[in-house]
Each structure stands twice: as C-alpha cells, then as structure tokens.
C-alpha cells in the first residue's frame, strides 16, 4: 500500500523566500523588507523568469499566452483528458509581503516536485499557472490575465489599458519579454484549484488550520477626478472657493458612513486608497484631485444599491462644492460561489489530515473567481499571523500553516487528477 504523499513545507518556504528577492525593498518608515513587484515592471519580469526557470527545472512544458499568463504542464497518462489546473499570481501591490499569490504558484510547483519524487503519475495532466496582473494596482483592473483568459475582458481592451505614466499593457508585456503567442482563450480544465493566504483575521481568530472558501464578494472600483479652482490659501475667502480636496473629503466620509451604518449590510467595505491633490502645496487651494474608490460587498443587491447611492452623492457634492467630478468604473465583479464538489473535497482532505477547517467567504479578489466562470473552481485558505495583515510587508504565515494548506491542495488535486470520467 502506498502512503499518503505530503509536500515539504520548509522547501516551499525557502522558495517563497527566493521569489521575494525580486522586487525587494526596505520600507522607509518601518525598516521592514517588503516586495514591490507591480505587474509588468522589470521586477515582475525578473520574478517571472525565476519562476519559469523553476518550472523548466521540473521538466514542465511552459507556454505563455498573448496576455502574459504562464502555464506549466506535467503530462498525465491520458493526454486526451482535460488537465487539473492549480495557480494564482506572482505580481504584487507596491507594498507587499511574500505570500499573496506566490503561495498558490510555488505551492503548485512544490506539489509537482512531490509527485515527481514519489514517481506518482496522474491520469490527467497537471498544469501550474500564474496569471498576469491579478492585483490591478498598475493598470486599474484586477484579475486582468485570468479575466482575459476566461472571456470577461477582451484582449484589445486589456492591451489598451494604461498606467499613470501612459504606458500600455501590450507594450509593457513586450518590454519584459512576456508577450507570448499562445491564444488567450482557455479551455475549461477538469477543475481549477487555488491555495491562497486569507489576508484577514478570521481563520486565526476561529482557530482554523485551513479555510474552505465558499466564494468571493462583489468588487467595484472607481477612478475619480475632481476639478476645482486653484487659488491662494491666504487671500481667497472660504465662500469663494471651489476646493476639490474638501469635496473629496466629503466623499471619503460618506463612504465610511455607508460602510458602517448597516444600510448595505454588515459586510460592506469602502476604501479610498489613493487621493492625490495637485499641485499639492501648503498654501495653494488645489486645482484637482484624483482618487480611487474600492467597494466590496458579499451581497450583489446591496452592492448595486450602494453604487447607485454613491453615484448620486457624487452629483450632490459636485453641485454643492462647485467642482466638476468625472468618474469611471475601472473594475466590477459580482459575487462568485465556488464549486460545492471542490468545497466538499477540501473539507474531506482537511478532516483526513486532522486539520480544523472553517468555511469562509473571500474578502479579496482572486483568479479562481474568474476561472469559476468557465468551470469548476475552488480555493483553500491559509491563515495569517499578525491579524492576517496583507498588502503589507508584515504579511506572514508560518511554514506549518503554508504546509497544511498546500497538503490539502495536494490531496484535492490528486482526487481530481485520477478521475478518468469528465
Ligand atoms: C486583490 O488583492 C484585491 O484587491 O482583492
Ligand atoms: Mn492574491
Ligand atoms: Mn493581493
């Protein structure tokens, strides 16, 4: 009888450490080392080449599609069967830790290594993928690569997206050497699985070893420009001003009120993560403010109501403050439910390994939610230390936490990879 396979947690942890060297920076305020691998920057290119090198070293067949998504394939006994796909992303926000996305990709490669070392074949091929620009911070739209691969965003729309310096996605893919030639449209895999850190405090507070992710909440992003009238701060009477900073501040406070008064459900979150006044000088009433809005809600109806009320509020502020507000929707996804079959298998795998598992709705967006559009998909969450802080250099999960999550991923993967019927 063959024993149950397990990955090597310390090896996975070391791989996370290696990858974190690409884009590493020291936070000036805290002195902590973080990761800045914003999508399609030189650092992302270096990280990508490093991971592709790891894929090739495992003998995997690597392909790159026209949006820069990377797929590494381990053959199965039956080439005619759809593969089991595991994946995530290796791009990061500008102030990241080591785990977000990377755990799912390097965890997938650790699984392949474990299978190889055990001489374990699978009936179906296994594909480890990483998708382009999951974070969306640079070009404004999250889950970009997986959204293109699954048909939500046309490739021409994706190519034309520009960053703040006017650089476009297609040019930046070419610049880092990841404008591939594989067609983007992805045939549905047998199942798509993703292991990811929770990025929040819930699992740890409940004493869970792993999370069974039931789905993902709705996300809505706006980019706003508020144009007022620049003036001298000392000489311009308050009543004669059109101050876009004051107008933006009203929107910030309204958002907090919307998210805390329960009108749109207890799960609503609202964030203005970027707010830039120009010219940004102490004694000048600003001429213009650009800012972002990030709304999240686990209830689609509540999200729609919140969006409608917010847009009406933009018009109210515009009238009352004498500024001009233009806005555009940069990202919008509805709630997603993951496959009940995957959820059950995650639960069973955790139980068989004696791990405490809790159901959880993802607060963050993930490539798995895009993959759920074309077929079965599901996720395993790993708890985080320090209240699960994420998108921050303090992001942390222990080697044991990562090992447990990826072992569950391995068990679930094997349960699907040996299925010969579709
Ligand atoms: C992705 O990390 C998100 O913003 O949810
Ligand atoms: Mn992520
Ligand atoms: Mn993230």
GROMACS .gro file of C-alpha atoms and ligand atoms in nm:
model
  429
    1UNK     CA    1   0.000   0.000   0.000
    2UNK     CA    2   0.133   0.346  -0.084
    3UNK     CA    3   0.126   0.605   0.195
    4UNK     CA    4  -0.024   0.947   0.165
    5UNK     CA    5   0.204   1.199  -0.004
    6UNK     CA    6   0.295   1.522   0.169
    7UNK     CA    7   0.486   1.823   0.047
    8UNK     CA    8   0.798   1.956   0.216
    9UNK     CA    9   0.700   2.272   0.396
   10UNK     CA   10   1.049   2.402   0.462
   11UNK     CA   11   1.135   2.369   0.093
   12UNK     CA   12   0.821   2.559  -0.007
   13UNK     CA   13   0.905   2.829   0.246
   14UNK     CA   14   1.252   2.862   0.103
   15UNK     CA   15   1.107   2.901  -0.246
   16UNK     CA   16   0.880   3.179  -0.115
   17UNK     CA   17   1.190   3.345   0.025
   18UNK     CA   18   1.380   3.313  -0.307
   19UNK     CA   19   1.095   3.466  -0.505
   20UNK     CA   20   1.063   3.753  -0.257
   21UNK     CA   21   1.411   3.871  -0.355
   22UNK     CA   22   1.275   4.002  -0.684
   23UNK     CA   23   1.136   4.348  -0.617
   24UNK     CA   24   1.252   4.351  -0.256
   25UNK     CA   25   1.263   4.693  -0.092
   26UNK     CA   26   1.305   4.836   0.256
   27UNK     CA   27   1.010   5.028   0.394
   28UNK     CA   28   1.146   5.369   0.491
   29UNK     CA   29   0.912   5.418   0.785
   30UNK     CA   30   0.933   5.076   0.949
   31UNK     CA   31   1.263   4.941   0.819
   32UNK     CA   32   1.082   4.620   0.722
   33UNK     CA   33   1.165   4.441   0.399
   34UNK     CA   34   0.876   4.411   0.160
   35UNK     CA   35   0.810   4.316  -0.202
   36UNK     CA   36   0.724   4.554  -0.484
   37UNK     CA   37   0.656   4.351  -0.797
   38UNK     CA   38   0.391   4.561  -0.963
   39UNK     CA   39   0.261   4.391  -1.277
   40UNK     CA   40   0.477   4.407  -1.588
   41UNK     CA   41   0.757   4.610  -1.427
   42UNK     CA   42   1.117   4.497  -1.459
   43UNK     CA   43   1.090   4.335  -1.115
   44UNK     CA   44   0.783   4.137  -1.226
   45UNK     CA   45   0.978   4.030  -1.534
   46UNK     CA   46   1.264   3.905  -1.316
   47UNK     CA   47   1.025   3.723  -1.082
   48UNK     CA   48   0.854   3.565  -1.381
   49UNK     CA   49   1.183   3.446  -1.530
   50UNK     CA   50   1.279   3.299  -1.195
   51UNK     CA   51   0.952   3.102  -1.167
   52UNK     CA   52   0.966   2.990  -1.532
   53UNK     CA   53   1.319   2.865  -1.458
   54UNK     CA   54   1.180   2.662  -1.168
   55UNK     CA   55   0.907   2.525  -1.393
   56UNK     CA   56   1.157   2.418  -1.660
   57UNK     CA   57   1.385   2.264  -1.399
   58UNK     CA   58   1.093   2.038  -1.309
   59UNK     CA   59   1.070   1.932  -1.673
   60UNK     CA   60   0.737   2.108  -1.724
   61UNK     CA   61   0.630   2.230  -2.065
   62UNK     CA   62   0.592   2.607  -2.033
   63UNK     CA   63   0.371   2.821  -2.256
   64UNK     CA   64   0.296   3.193  -2.241
   65UNK     CA   65  -0.024   3.337  -2.382
   66UNK     CA   66  -0.087   3.672  -2.551
   67UNK     CA   67  -0.171   3.841  -2.219
   68UNK     CA   68   0.138   3.700  -2.045
   69UNK     CA   69  -0.034   3.424  -1.848
   70UNK     CA   70   0.210   3.137  -1.795
   71UNK     CA   71   0.109   2.769  -1.797
   72UNK     CA   72   0.341   2.482  -1.700
   73UNK     CA   73   0.219   2.134  -1.785
   74UNK     CA   74   0.304   1.797  -1.634
   75UNK     CA   75   0.174   1.521  -1.859
   76UNK     CA   76  -0.079   1.269  -1.736
   77UNK     CA   77  -0.130   0.911  -1.852
   78UNK     CA   78  -0.420   1.033  -2.065
   79UNK     CA   79  -0.327   1.328  -2.286
   80UNK     CA   80  -0.686   1.339  -2.412
   81UNK     CA   81  -0.826   1.439  -2.072
   82UNK     CA   82  -0.866   1.798  -1.954
   83UNK     CA   83  -0.597   1.890  -1.700
   84UNK     CA   84  -0.632   1.974  -1.336
   85UNK     CA   85  -0.507   2.331  -1.304
   86UNK     CA   86  -0.362   2.498  -0.996
   87UNK     CA   87  -0.250   2.857  -0.994
   88UNK     CA   88  -0.253   3.212  -0.871
   89UNK     CA   89  -0.035   3.517  -0.939
   90UNK     CA   90   0.315   3.645  -0.866
   91UNK     CA   91   0.260   4.016  -0.930
   92UNK     CA   92   0.216   4.225  -0.617
   93UNK     CA   93   0.095   4.556  -0.483
   94UNK     CA   94   0.373   4.808  -0.424
   95UNK     CA   95   0.383   4.732  -0.051
   96UNK     CA   96   0.350   4.355  -0.042
   97UNK     CA   97   0.477   4.065   0.163
   98UNK     CA   98   0.598   3.727   0.036
   99UNK     CA   99   0.281   3.521   0.030
  100UNK     CA  100  -0.006   3.684  -0.160
  101UNK     CA  101  -0.045   3.481  -0.480
  102UNK     CA  102   0.306   3.333  -0.461
  103UNK     CA  103   0.190   3.064  -0.218
  104UNK     CA  104  -0.054   2.924  -0.476
  105UNK     CA  105   0.200   2.920  -0.760
  106UNK     CA  106   0.500   2.791  -0.565
  107UNK     CA  107   0.270   2.555  -0.375
  108UNK     CA  108   0.164   2.411  -0.712
  109UNK     CA  109   0.528   2.362  -0.812
  110UNK     CA  110   0.606   2.201  -0.475
  111UNK     CA  111   0.321   1.958  -0.542
  112UNK     CA  112   0.469   1.870  -0.883
  113UNK     CA  113   0.808   1.815  -0.720
  114UNK     CA  114   0.650   1.592  -0.457
  115UNK     CA  115   0.472   1.386  -0.723
  116UNK     CA  116   0.792   1.353  -0.926
  117UNK     CA  117   0.998   1.243  -0.627
  118UNK     CA  118   0.740   0.978  -0.543
  119UNK     CA  119   0.718   0.868  -0.907
  120UNK     CA  120   0.348   0.938  -0.883
  121UNK     CA  121   0.169   0.956  -1.216
  122UNK     CA  122  -0.176   1.101  -1.258
  123UNK     CA  123  -0.437   1.012  -1.516
  124UNK     CA  124  -0.487   1.376  -1.609
  125UNK     CA  125  -0.220   1.634  -1.686
  126UNK     CA  126  -0.148   1.882  -1.408
  127UNK     CA  127  -0.100   2.246  -1.506
  128UNK     CA  128   0.052   2.509  -1.276
  129UNK     CA  129  -0.041   2.861  -1.388
  130UNK     CA  130   0.033   3.218  -1.296
  131UNK     CA  131  -0.187   3.492  -1.428
  132UNK     CA  132  -0.096   3.847  -1.531
  133UNK     CA  133  -0.176   4.147  -1.309
  134UNK     CA  134  -0.409   3.996  -1.053
  135UNK     CA  135  -0.362   4.298  -0.829
  136UNK     CA  136  -0.481   4.562  -1.073
  137UNK     CA  137  -0.294   4.844  -0.899
  138UNK     CA  138  -0.094   4.949  -1.201
  139UNK     CA  139  -0.341   4.931  -1.488
  140UNK     CA  140  -0.659   4.975  -1.282
  141UNK     CA  141  -0.833   4.641  -1.339
  142UNK     CA  142  -0.781   4.342  -1.111
  143UNK     CA  143  -0.761   3.976  -1.220
  144UNK     CA  144  -0.666   4.104  -1.566
  145UNK     CA  145  -0.494   3.794  -1.707
  146UNK     CA  146  -0.748   3.544  -1.581
  147UNK     CA  147  -1.036   3.771  -1.689
  148UNK     CA  148  -0.897   3.779  -2.044
  149UNK     CA  149  -0.832   3.403  -2.046
  150UNK     CA  150  -1.192   3.333  -1.942
  151UNK     CA  151  -1.354   3.587  -2.175
  152UNK     CA  152  -1.471   3.859  -1.937
  153UNK     CA  153  -1.233   4.121  -2.075
  154UNK     CA  154  -1.148   4.132  -2.449
  155UNK     CA  155  -0.775   4.123  -2.515
  156UNK     CA  156  -0.788   4.451  -2.710
  157UNK     CA  157  -0.940   4.623  -2.404
  158UNK     CA  158  -0.668   4.477  -2.183
  159UNK     CA  159  -0.387   4.574  -2.423
  160UNK     CA  160  -0.507   4.934  -2.430
  161UNK     CA  161  -0.509   4.985  -2.052
  162UNK     CA  162  -0.253   5.241  -1.942
  163UNK     CA  163  -0.072   5.311  -1.619
  164UNK     CA  164  -0.028   5.660  -1.468
  165UNK     CA  165   0.268   5.725  -1.695
  166UNK     CA  166   0.071   5.637  -2.006
  167UNK     CA  167   0.246   5.303  -2.064
  168UNK     CA  168   0.014   5.037  -2.206
  169UNK     CA  169  -0.025   4.670  -2.120
  170UNK     CA  170   0.078   4.535  -2.459
  171UNK     CA  171   0.396   4.745  -2.472
  172UNK     CA  172   0.488   4.654  -2.115
  173UNK     CA  173   0.432   4.283  -2.180
  174UNK     CA  174   0.667   4.312  -2.476
  175UNK     CA  175   0.920   4.511  -2.273
  176UNK     CA  176   0.957   4.239  -2.011
  177UNK     CA  177   0.958   3.958  -2.271
  178UNK     CA  178   0.622   3.805  -2.178
  179UNK     CA  179   0.407   3.887  -2.478
  180UNK     CA  180   0.350   3.523  -2.563
  181UNK     CA  181   0.187   3.365  -2.865
  182UNK     CA  182  -0.044   3.106  -2.712
  183UNK     CA  183  -0.409   3.202  -2.779
  184UNK     CA  184  -0.562   3.351  -2.467
  185UNK     CA  185  -0.894   3.163  -2.462
  186UNK     CA  186  -0.860   2.891  -2.203
  187UNK     CA  187  -1.038   2.558  -2.247
  188UNK     CA  188  -1.210   2.464  -1.920
  189UNK     CA  189  -0.980   2.249  -1.707
  190UNK     CA  190  -1.127   1.950  -1.524
  191UNK     CA  191  -1.106   2.170  -1.214
  192UNK     CA  192  -0.918   2.484  -1.110
  193UNK     CA  193  -0.773   2.494  -0.757
  194UNK     CA  194  -0.601   2.778  -0.576
  195UNK     CA  195  -0.432   2.792  -0.238
  196UNK     CA  196  -0.401   3.148  -0.106
  197UNK     CA  197  -0.344   3.325   0.223
  198UNK     CA  198  -0.666   3.450   0.378
  199UNK     CA  199  -0.536   3.809   0.405
  200UNK     CA  200  -0.754   3.872   0.709
  201UNK     CA  201  -0.801   3.777   1.075
  202UNK     CA  202  -1.099   3.538   1.062
  203UNK     CA  203  -0.944   3.191   1.036
  204UNK     CA  204  -0.686   3.261   1.304
  205UNK     CA  205  -0.948   3.401   1.540
  206UNK     CA  206  -1.153   3.082   1.494
  207UNK     CA  207  -0.856   2.855   1.549
  208UNK     CA  208  -0.881   2.709   1.198
  209UNK     CA  209  -0.587   2.547   1.019
  210UNK     CA  210  -0.735   2.598   0.675
  211UNK     CA  211  -1.030   2.775   0.516
  212UNK     CA  212  -1.285   2.620   0.283
  213UNK     CA  213  -1.359   2.915   0.059
  214UNK     CA  214  -1.727   2.926  -0.031
  215UNK     CA  215  -1.699   3.221  -0.271
  216UNK     CA  216  -1.584   3.577  -0.326
  217UNK     CA  217  -1.766   3.902  -0.258
  218UNK     CA  218  -1.853   4.164  -0.521
  219UNK     CA  219  -1.593   4.429  -0.604
  220UNK     CA  220  -1.645   4.774  -0.757
  221UNK     CA  221  -1.366   5.021  -0.830
  222UNK     CA  222  -1.397   5.383  -0.944
  223UNK     CA  223  -1.133   5.632  -1.055
  224UNK     CA  224  -1.242   5.989  -0.983
  225UNK     CA  225  -1.117   6.328  -1.095
  226UNK     CA  226  -1.244   6.633  -0.909
  227UNK     CA  227  -1.162   6.964  -1.074
  228UNK     CA  228  -1.193   7.283  -0.870
  229UNK     CA  229  -1.035   7.628  -0.886
  230UNK     CA  230  -0.681   7.676  -0.766
  231UNK     CA  231  -0.630   7.983  -0.550
  232UNK     CA  232  -0.415   8.149  -0.284
  233UNK     CA  233  -0.475   7.989   0.057
  234UNK     CA  234  -0.438   8.312   0.249
  235UNK     CA  235  -0.629   8.558   0.037
  236UNK     CA  236  -0.924   8.363  -0.103
  237UNK     CA  237  -1.235   8.388   0.118
  238UNK     CA  238  -1.380   8.048   0.207
  239UNK     CA  239  -1.710   8.127   0.036
  240UNK     CA  240  -1.539   8.194  -0.296
  241UNK     CA  241  -1.359   7.863  -0.323
  242UNK     CA  242  -1.416   7.553  -0.531
  243UNK     CA  243  -1.189   7.321  -0.335
  244UNK     CA  244  -1.161   6.966  -0.475
  245UNK     CA  245  -0.987   6.843  -0.158
  246UNK     CA  246  -1.286   6.942   0.055
  247UNK     CA  247  -1.515   6.776  -0.199
  248UNK     CA  248  -1.308   6.457  -0.196
  249UNK     CA  249  -1.308   6.459   0.185
  250UNK     CA  250  -1.689   6.460   0.182
  251UNK     CA  251  -1.685   6.153  -0.040
  252UNK     CA  252  -1.436   5.977   0.188
  253UNK     CA  253  -1.654   6.040   0.493
  254UNK     CA  254  -1.973   5.941   0.313
  255UNK     CA  255  -1.812   5.611   0.215
  256UNK     CA  256  -1.720   5.536   0.572
  257UNK     CA  257  -2.073   5.615   0.681
  258UNK     CA  258  -2.215   5.390   0.408
  259UNK     CA  259  -1.997   5.102   0.523
  260UNK     CA  260  -2.059   5.140   0.894
  261UNK     CA  261  -2.428   5.219   0.932
  262UNK     CA  262  -2.551   4.880   0.810
  263UNK     CA  263  -2.768   5.015   0.526
  264UNK     CA  264  -2.585   4.798   0.276
  265UNK     CA  265  -2.532   4.501   0.504
  266UNK     CA  266  -2.273   4.438   0.772
  267UNK     CA  267  -2.028   4.303   0.515
  268UNK     CA  268  -1.987   4.623   0.316
  269UNK     CA  269  -1.637   4.769   0.294
  270UNK     CA  270  -1.538   5.100   0.137
  271UNK     CA  271  -1.189   5.242   0.088
  272UNK     CA  272  -1.029   5.546  -0.070
  273UNK     CA  273  -0.678   5.409  -0.103
  274UNK     CA  274  -0.532   5.681  -0.322
  275UNK     CA  275  -0.605   6.054  -0.304
  276UNK     CA  276  -0.371   6.292  -0.485
  277UNK     CA  277  -0.423   6.671  -0.484
  278UNK     CA  278  -0.249   6.887  -0.741
  279UNK     CA  279  -0.042   7.093  -0.714
  280UNK     CA  280  -0.027   6.964  -0.356
  281UNK     CA  281   0.124   7.267  -0.186
  282UNK     CA  282   0.065   7.401   0.165
  283UNK     CA  283  -0.055   7.745   0.063
  284UNK     CA  284  -0.247   7.665  -0.254
  285UNK     CA  285  -0.611   7.558  -0.281
  286UNK     CA  286  -0.575   7.254  -0.507
  287UNK     CA  287  -0.681   7.268  -0.869
  288UNK     CA  288  -0.756   6.899  -0.896
  289UNK     CA  289  -0.778   6.578  -0.700
  290UNK     CA  290  -0.762   6.226  -0.838
  291UNK     CA  291  -0.874   5.947  -0.611
  292UNK     CA  292  -0.988   5.586  -0.613
  293UNK     CA  293  -1.287   5.412  -0.456
  294UNK     CA  294  -1.291   5.041  -0.366
  295UNK     CA  295  -1.629   4.898  -0.264
  296UNK     CA  296  -1.681   4.536  -0.156
  297UNK     CA  297  -1.997   4.359  -0.060
  298UNK     CA  298  -2.094   3.991  -0.020
  299UNK     CA  299  -2.447   4.077  -0.138
  300UNK     CA  300  -2.499   4.176  -0.504
  301UNK     CA  301  -2.822   4.370  -0.443
  302UNK     CA  302  -2.669   4.567  -0.160
  303UNK     CA  303  -2.368   4.642  -0.382
  304UNK     CA  304  -2.591   4.774  -0.661
  305UNK     CA  305  -2.777   4.999  -0.416
  306UNK     CA  306  -2.452   5.126  -0.269
  307UNK     CA  307  -2.314   5.206  -0.614
  308UNK     CA  308  -2.629   5.392  -0.719
  309UNK     CA  309  -2.635   5.595  -0.398
  310UNK     CA  310  -2.267   5.678  -0.427
  311UNK     CA  311  -2.302   5.798  -0.785
  312UNK     CA  312  -2.595   6.018  -0.679
  313UNK     CA  313  -2.376   6.155  -0.400
  314UNK     CA  314  -2.101   6.246  -0.649
  315UNK     CA  315  -2.358   6.468  -0.825
  316UNK     CA  316  -2.467   6.624  -0.495
  317UNK     CA  317  -2.108   6.707  -0.398
  318UNK     CA  318  -2.044   6.845  -0.744
  319UNK     CA  319  -2.339   7.086  -0.708
  320UNK     CA  320  -2.273   7.189  -0.351
  321UNK     CA  321  -1.895   7.230  -0.377
  322UNK     CA  322  -1.884   7.391  -0.722
  323UNK     CA  323  -1.634   7.135  -0.851
  324UNK     CA  324  -1.655   6.912  -1.157
  325UNK     CA  325  -1.647   6.540  -1.084
  326UNK     CA  326  -1.583   6.282  -1.352
  327UNK     CA  327  -1.553   5.916  -1.270
  328UNK     CA  328  -1.511   5.586  -1.447
  329UNK     CA  329  -1.562   5.228  -1.344
  330UNK     CA  330  -1.223   5.055  -1.358
  331UNK     CA  331  -1.322   4.715  -1.217
  332UNK     CA  332  -1.651   4.542  -1.138
  333UNK     CA  333  -1.715   4.183  -1.044
  334UNK     CA  334  -2.023   4.021  -0.891
  335UNK     CA  335  -2.023   3.769  -0.610
  336UNK     CA  336  -1.897   3.424  -0.705
  337UNK     CA  337  -1.977   3.085  -0.550
  338UNK     CA  338  -1.720   2.811  -0.568
  339UNK     CA  339  -1.800   2.454  -0.672
  340UNK     CA  340  -1.975   2.253  -0.396
  341UNK     CA  341  -1.775   1.948  -0.510
  342UNK     CA  342  -1.446   2.127  -0.452
  343UNK     CA  343  -1.565   2.259  -0.118
  344UNK     CA  344  -1.657   1.909  -0.005
  345UNK     CA  345  -1.322   1.770  -0.113
  346UNK     CA  346  -1.136   2.045   0.072
  347UNK     CA  347  -1.341   1.964   0.381
  348UNK     CA  348  -1.270   1.589   0.347
  349UNK     CA  349  -0.897   1.643   0.287
  350UNK     CA  350  -0.869   1.864   0.595
  351UNK     CA  351  -1.062   1.610   0.804
  352UNK     CA  352  -0.843   1.321   0.685
  353UNK     CA  353  -0.534   1.515   0.786
  354UNK     CA  354  -0.680   1.602   1.124
  355UNK     CA  355  -0.693   1.974   1.044
  356UNK     CA  356  -0.954   2.219   1.169
  357UNK     CA  357  -1.133   2.371   0.869
  358UNK     CA  358  -1.378   2.661   0.859
  359UNK     CA  359  -1.593   2.791   0.577
  360UNK     CA  360  -1.515   3.147   0.476
  361UNK     CA  361  -1.616   3.398   0.208
  362UNK     CA  362  -1.313   3.563   0.050
  363UNK     CA  363  -1.282   3.934   0.114
  364UNK     CA  364  -1.015   3.969  -0.155
  365UNK     CA  365  -1.042   3.910  -0.528
  366UNK     CA  366  -0.875   3.603  -0.678
  367UNK     CA  367  -0.802   3.443  -1.014
  368UNK     CA  368  -1.016   3.147  -0.902
  369UNK     CA  369  -1.326   3.366  -0.928
  370UNK     CA  370  -1.255   3.423  -1.297
  371UNK     CA  371  -1.187   3.054  -1.353
  372UNK     CA  372  -1.523   2.977  -1.192
  373UNK     CA  373  -1.684   3.135  -1.499
  374UNK     CA  374  -1.568   2.853  -1.728
  375UNK     CA  375  -1.580   2.553  -1.496
  376UNK     CA  376  -1.541   2.408  -1.151
  377UNK     CA  377  -1.316   2.609  -0.925
  378UNK     CA  378  -1.236   2.634  -0.558
  379UNK     CA  379  -0.987   2.761  -0.305
  380UNK     CA  380  -0.806   2.664   0.013
  381UNK     CA  381  -0.717   2.947   0.250
  382UNK     CA  382  -0.420   2.957   0.484
  383UNK     CA  383  -0.447   3.172   0.799
  384UNK     CA  384  -0.213   3.465   0.857
  385UNK     CA  385  -0.019   3.592   1.157
  386UNK     CA  386  -0.048   3.945   1.297
  387UNK     CA  387  -0.427   3.954   1.249
  388UNK     CA  388  -0.383   3.843   0.892
  389UNK     CA  389  -0.241   4.173   0.774
  390UNK     CA  390  -0.179   4.168   0.399
  391UNK     CA  391  -0.079   4.401   0.117
  392UNK     CA  392   0.187   4.496   0.369
  393UNK     CA  393   0.545   4.382   0.440
  394UNK     CA  394   0.423   4.237   0.773
  395UNK     CA  395   0.216   3.978   0.587
  396UNK     CA  396   0.312   3.646   0.742
  397UNK     CA  397   0.210   3.282   0.760
  398UNK     CA  398   0.423   3.017   0.927
  399UNK     CA  399   0.588   2.728   0.739
  400UNK     CA  400   0.342   2.493   0.912
  401UNK     CA  401   0.040   2.698   0.807
  402UNK     CA  402   0.159   2.704   0.446
  403UNK     CA  403   0.243   2.333   0.452
  404UNK     CA  404  -0.102   2.240   0.582
  405UNK     CA  405  -0.280   2.444   0.316
  406UNK     CA  406  -0.070   2.305   0.030
  407UNK     CA  407  -0.108   1.949   0.159
  408UNK     CA  408  -0.484   1.994   0.144
  409UNK     CA  409  -0.441   2.132  -0.207
  410UNK     CA  410  -0.233   1.825  -0.297
  411UNK     CA  411  -0.498   1.584  -0.170
  412UNK     CA  412  -0.777   1.763  -0.352
  413UNK     CA  413  -0.568   1.784  -0.668
  414UNK     CA  414  -0.497   1.411  -0.663
  415UNK     CA  415  -0.864   1.329  -0.605
  416UNK     CA  416  -0.947   1.510  -0.931
  417UNK     CA  417  -0.633   1.418  -1.127
  418UNK     CA  418  -0.711   1.047  -1.118
  419UNK     CA  419  -1.070   1.085  -1.235
  420UNK     CA  420  -1.094   0.946  -1.584
  421UNK     CA  421  -1.455   1.044  -1.643
  422UNK     CA  422  -1.535   1.406  -1.702
  423LIG     C1  423  -0.671   4.172  -0.462
  423LIG     O1  424  -0.575   4.152  -0.389
  423LIG     C2  425  -0.781   4.251  -0.412
  423LIG     O2  426  -0.773   4.374  -0.419
  423LIG     O3  427  -0.876   4.194  -0.358
  424LIG    MN1  428  -0.369   3.750  -0.425
  425LIG    MN1  429  -0.332   4.097  -0.335
   0.00000   0.00000   0.00000
